Coordinates of C-alpha atoms in Angstrom, one line a residue:
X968 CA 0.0 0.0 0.0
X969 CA 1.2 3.5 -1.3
X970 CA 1.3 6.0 1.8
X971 CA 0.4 9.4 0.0
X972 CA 2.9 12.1 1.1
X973 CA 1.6 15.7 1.2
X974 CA 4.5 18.6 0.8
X975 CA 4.2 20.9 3.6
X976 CA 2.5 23.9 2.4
X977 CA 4.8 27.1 1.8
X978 CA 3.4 30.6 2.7
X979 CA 5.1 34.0 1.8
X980 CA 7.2 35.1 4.3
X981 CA 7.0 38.6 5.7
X982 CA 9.9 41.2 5.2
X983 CA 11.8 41.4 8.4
X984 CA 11.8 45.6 7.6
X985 CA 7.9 45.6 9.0
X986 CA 9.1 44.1 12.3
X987 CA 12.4 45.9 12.5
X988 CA 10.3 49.2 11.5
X989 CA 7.5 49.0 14.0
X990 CA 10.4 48.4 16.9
X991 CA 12.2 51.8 15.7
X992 CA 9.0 53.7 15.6
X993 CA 7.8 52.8 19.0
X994 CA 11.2 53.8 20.4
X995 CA 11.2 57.2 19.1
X996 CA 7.7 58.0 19.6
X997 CA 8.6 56.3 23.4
X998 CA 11.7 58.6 23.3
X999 CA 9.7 61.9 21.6
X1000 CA 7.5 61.6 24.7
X1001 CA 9.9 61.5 27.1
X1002 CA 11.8 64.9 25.6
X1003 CA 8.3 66.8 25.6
X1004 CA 7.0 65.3 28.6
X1005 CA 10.8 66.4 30.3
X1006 CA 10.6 69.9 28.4
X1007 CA 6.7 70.7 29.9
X1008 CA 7.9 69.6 33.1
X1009 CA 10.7 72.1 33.3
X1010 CA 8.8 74.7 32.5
X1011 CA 6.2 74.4 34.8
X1012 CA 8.8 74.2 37.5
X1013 CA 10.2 77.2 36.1
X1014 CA 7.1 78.7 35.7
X1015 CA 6.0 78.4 39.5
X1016 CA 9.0 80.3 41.0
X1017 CA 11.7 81.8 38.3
X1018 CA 14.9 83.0 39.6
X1019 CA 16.1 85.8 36.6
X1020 CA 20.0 85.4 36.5
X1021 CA 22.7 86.5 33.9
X1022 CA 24.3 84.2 32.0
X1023 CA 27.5 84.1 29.5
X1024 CA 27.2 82.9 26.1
X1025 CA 30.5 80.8 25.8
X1026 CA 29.6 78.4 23.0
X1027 CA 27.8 78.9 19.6
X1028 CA 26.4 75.9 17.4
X1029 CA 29.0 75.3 14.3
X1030 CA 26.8 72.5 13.2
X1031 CA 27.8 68.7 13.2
X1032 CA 26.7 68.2 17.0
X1033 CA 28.2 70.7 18.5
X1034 CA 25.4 73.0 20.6
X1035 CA 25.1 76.9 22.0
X1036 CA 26.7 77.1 26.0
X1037 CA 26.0 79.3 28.5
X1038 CA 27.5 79.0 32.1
X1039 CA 25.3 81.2 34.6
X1040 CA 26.0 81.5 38.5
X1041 CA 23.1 80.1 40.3
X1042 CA 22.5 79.4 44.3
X1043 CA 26.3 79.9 44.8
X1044 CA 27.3 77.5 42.1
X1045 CA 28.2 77.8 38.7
X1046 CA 26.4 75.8 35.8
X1047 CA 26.2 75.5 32.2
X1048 CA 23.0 75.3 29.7
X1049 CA 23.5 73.7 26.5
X1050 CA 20.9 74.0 23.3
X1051 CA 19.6 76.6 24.7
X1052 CA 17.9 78.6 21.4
X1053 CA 20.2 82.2 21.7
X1054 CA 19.1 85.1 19.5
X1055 CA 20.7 86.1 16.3
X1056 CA 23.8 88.0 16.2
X1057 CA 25.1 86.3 19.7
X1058 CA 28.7 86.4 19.9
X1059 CA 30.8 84.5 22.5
X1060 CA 30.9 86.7 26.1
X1061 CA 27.7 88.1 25.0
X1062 CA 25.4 88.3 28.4
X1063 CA 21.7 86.7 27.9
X1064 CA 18.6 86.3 30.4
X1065 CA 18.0 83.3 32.3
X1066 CA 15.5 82.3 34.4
X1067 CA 15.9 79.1 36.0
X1068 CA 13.5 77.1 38.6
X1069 CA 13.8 78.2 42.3
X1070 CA 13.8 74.6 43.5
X1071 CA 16.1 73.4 41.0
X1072 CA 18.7 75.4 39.7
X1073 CA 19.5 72.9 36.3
X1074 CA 15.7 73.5 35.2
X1075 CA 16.8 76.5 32.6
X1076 CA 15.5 78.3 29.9
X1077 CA 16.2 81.7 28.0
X1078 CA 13.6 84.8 29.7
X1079 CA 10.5 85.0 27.9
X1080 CA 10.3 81.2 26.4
X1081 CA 8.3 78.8 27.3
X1082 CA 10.6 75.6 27.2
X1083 CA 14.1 75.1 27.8
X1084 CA 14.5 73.7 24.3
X1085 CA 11.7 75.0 22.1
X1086 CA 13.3 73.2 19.4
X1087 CA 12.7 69.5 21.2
X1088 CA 9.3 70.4 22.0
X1089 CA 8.7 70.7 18.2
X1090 CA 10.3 68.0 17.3
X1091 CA 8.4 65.5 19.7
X1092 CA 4.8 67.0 18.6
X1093 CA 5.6 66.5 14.8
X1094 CA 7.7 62.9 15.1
X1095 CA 5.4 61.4 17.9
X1096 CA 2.4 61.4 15.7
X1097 CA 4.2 60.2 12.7
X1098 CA 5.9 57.4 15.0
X1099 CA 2.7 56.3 16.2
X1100 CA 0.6 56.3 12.7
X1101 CA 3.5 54.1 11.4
X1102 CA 3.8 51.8 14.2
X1103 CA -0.1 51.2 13.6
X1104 CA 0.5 50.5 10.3
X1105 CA 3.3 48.0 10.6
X1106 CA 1.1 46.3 12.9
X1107 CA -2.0 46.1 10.9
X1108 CA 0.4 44.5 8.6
X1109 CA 1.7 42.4 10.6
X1110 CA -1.6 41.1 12.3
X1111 CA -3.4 41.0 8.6
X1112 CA 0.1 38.4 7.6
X1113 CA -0.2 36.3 10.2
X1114 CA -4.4 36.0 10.1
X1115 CA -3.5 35.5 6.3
X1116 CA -1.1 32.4 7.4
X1117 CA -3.4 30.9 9.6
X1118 CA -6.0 30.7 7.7
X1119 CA -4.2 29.2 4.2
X1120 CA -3.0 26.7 7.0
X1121 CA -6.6 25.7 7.7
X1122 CA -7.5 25.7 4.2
X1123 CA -4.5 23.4 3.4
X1124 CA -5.1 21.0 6.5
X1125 CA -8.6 20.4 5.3
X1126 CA -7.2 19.8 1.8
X1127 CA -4.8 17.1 3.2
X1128 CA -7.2 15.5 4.9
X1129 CA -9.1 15.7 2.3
X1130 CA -6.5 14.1 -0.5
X1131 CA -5.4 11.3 2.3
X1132 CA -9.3 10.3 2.8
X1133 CA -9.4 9.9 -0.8
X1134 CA -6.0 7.8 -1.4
X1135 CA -7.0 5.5 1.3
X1136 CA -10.1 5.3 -0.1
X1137 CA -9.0 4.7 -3.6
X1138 CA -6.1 1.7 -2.2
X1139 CA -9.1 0.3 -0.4
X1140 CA -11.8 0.5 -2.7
X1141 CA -10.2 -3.2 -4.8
X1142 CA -9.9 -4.8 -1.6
X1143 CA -13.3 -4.3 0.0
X1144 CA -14.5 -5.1 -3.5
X1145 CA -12.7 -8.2 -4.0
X1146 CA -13.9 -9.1 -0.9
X1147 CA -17.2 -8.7 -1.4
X1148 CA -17.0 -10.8 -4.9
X1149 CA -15.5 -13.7 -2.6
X1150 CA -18.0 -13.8 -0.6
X1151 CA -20.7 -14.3 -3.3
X1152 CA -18.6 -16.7 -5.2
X1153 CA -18.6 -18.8 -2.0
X1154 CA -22.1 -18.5 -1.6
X1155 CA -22.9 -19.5 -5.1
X1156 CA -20.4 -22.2 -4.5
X1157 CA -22.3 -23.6 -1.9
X1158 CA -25.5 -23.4 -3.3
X1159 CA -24.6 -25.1 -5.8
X1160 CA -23.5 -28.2 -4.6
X1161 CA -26.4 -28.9 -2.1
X1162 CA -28.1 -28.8 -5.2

């Protein structure tokens, strides 16, 4: 008897870019979050009690990394702000306003803005809704692939059990024929010799 074999069925495989995408986009609408969520919670410390200081520009941004410093004198201790967004036409030693939180004398931001880093705050409202729209759709994707897979893999297990049903049926089908034609010829057989 003939055992029929049945290749395992092979499904398209998903990119490993929708996986590795979704990851990277949760992370930086994690990390987006965490930069606004830091920058709101600055000012509002700032906001409740501001101490007004002066502060010396001894930095300027020249691009590839590098950011804007200012060291300031605050609660008898000196500190230094970096990123902070300085007005056009700042040279280095030039004086600016700061205000910086009573309770906290690293909470710092540039008199009359709202946010330490303007700049971040924007950046984390624009990228956090992009991040998150494309992290749904990578995992629409990826749920619609796999509900895809499991359902060819139900369609294809009923189609094997299908095709063995019918091989086993069609081996057996001379056997349980044959059979059956023995049977009769003995019976004929028999009657005819009590006759």
């Amino acid at each position: 008897m003939r055992s029929a074999t049945v290749p395992p069925p092979r499904f398209p495989r998903l990119g490993r870019g929708w996986y590795l995408t979704a990851v990277l986009s949760a992370v930086l609408a994690v990390g987006m979050c965490l930069l606004g969520w830091r920058q709101a919670e600055q000012a509002d410390r700032i906001g409740a009690h501001p101490v007004r200081v002066e502060g010396t520009v001894t930095q300027l941004a020249a691009g590839g990394g590098s950011y804007s410093t200012v060291s300031y004198r605050a609660v008898g201790q000196q500190h230094t702000a970096a990123a902070l967004p300085l007005a056009d036409g700042v040279k280095v030693g030039d004086t600016v306003c700061l205000e910086h939180a009573a309770d906290d004398a690293g909470a710092v931001r540039v008199c009359g803005d709202t946010y330490p880093q303007p700049f971040g705050v924007g950046l984390a409202r624009f990228s956090v809704p992009v991040a998150i729209v494309l992290l749904v759709v990578c995992l629409m994707r990826i749920r619609r692939h796999r509900r895809d897979v499991a359902v060819r893999s139900g369609q294809n297990r009923i189609a094997t059990t299908v095709a063995l049903a019918t091989g086993a049926l069609a081996e057996g089908m001379p056997a349980i024929t044959h059979g059956k034609r023995s049977r009769r010829k003995r019976r004929s057989a028999g009657r005819r010799g009590l006759h």
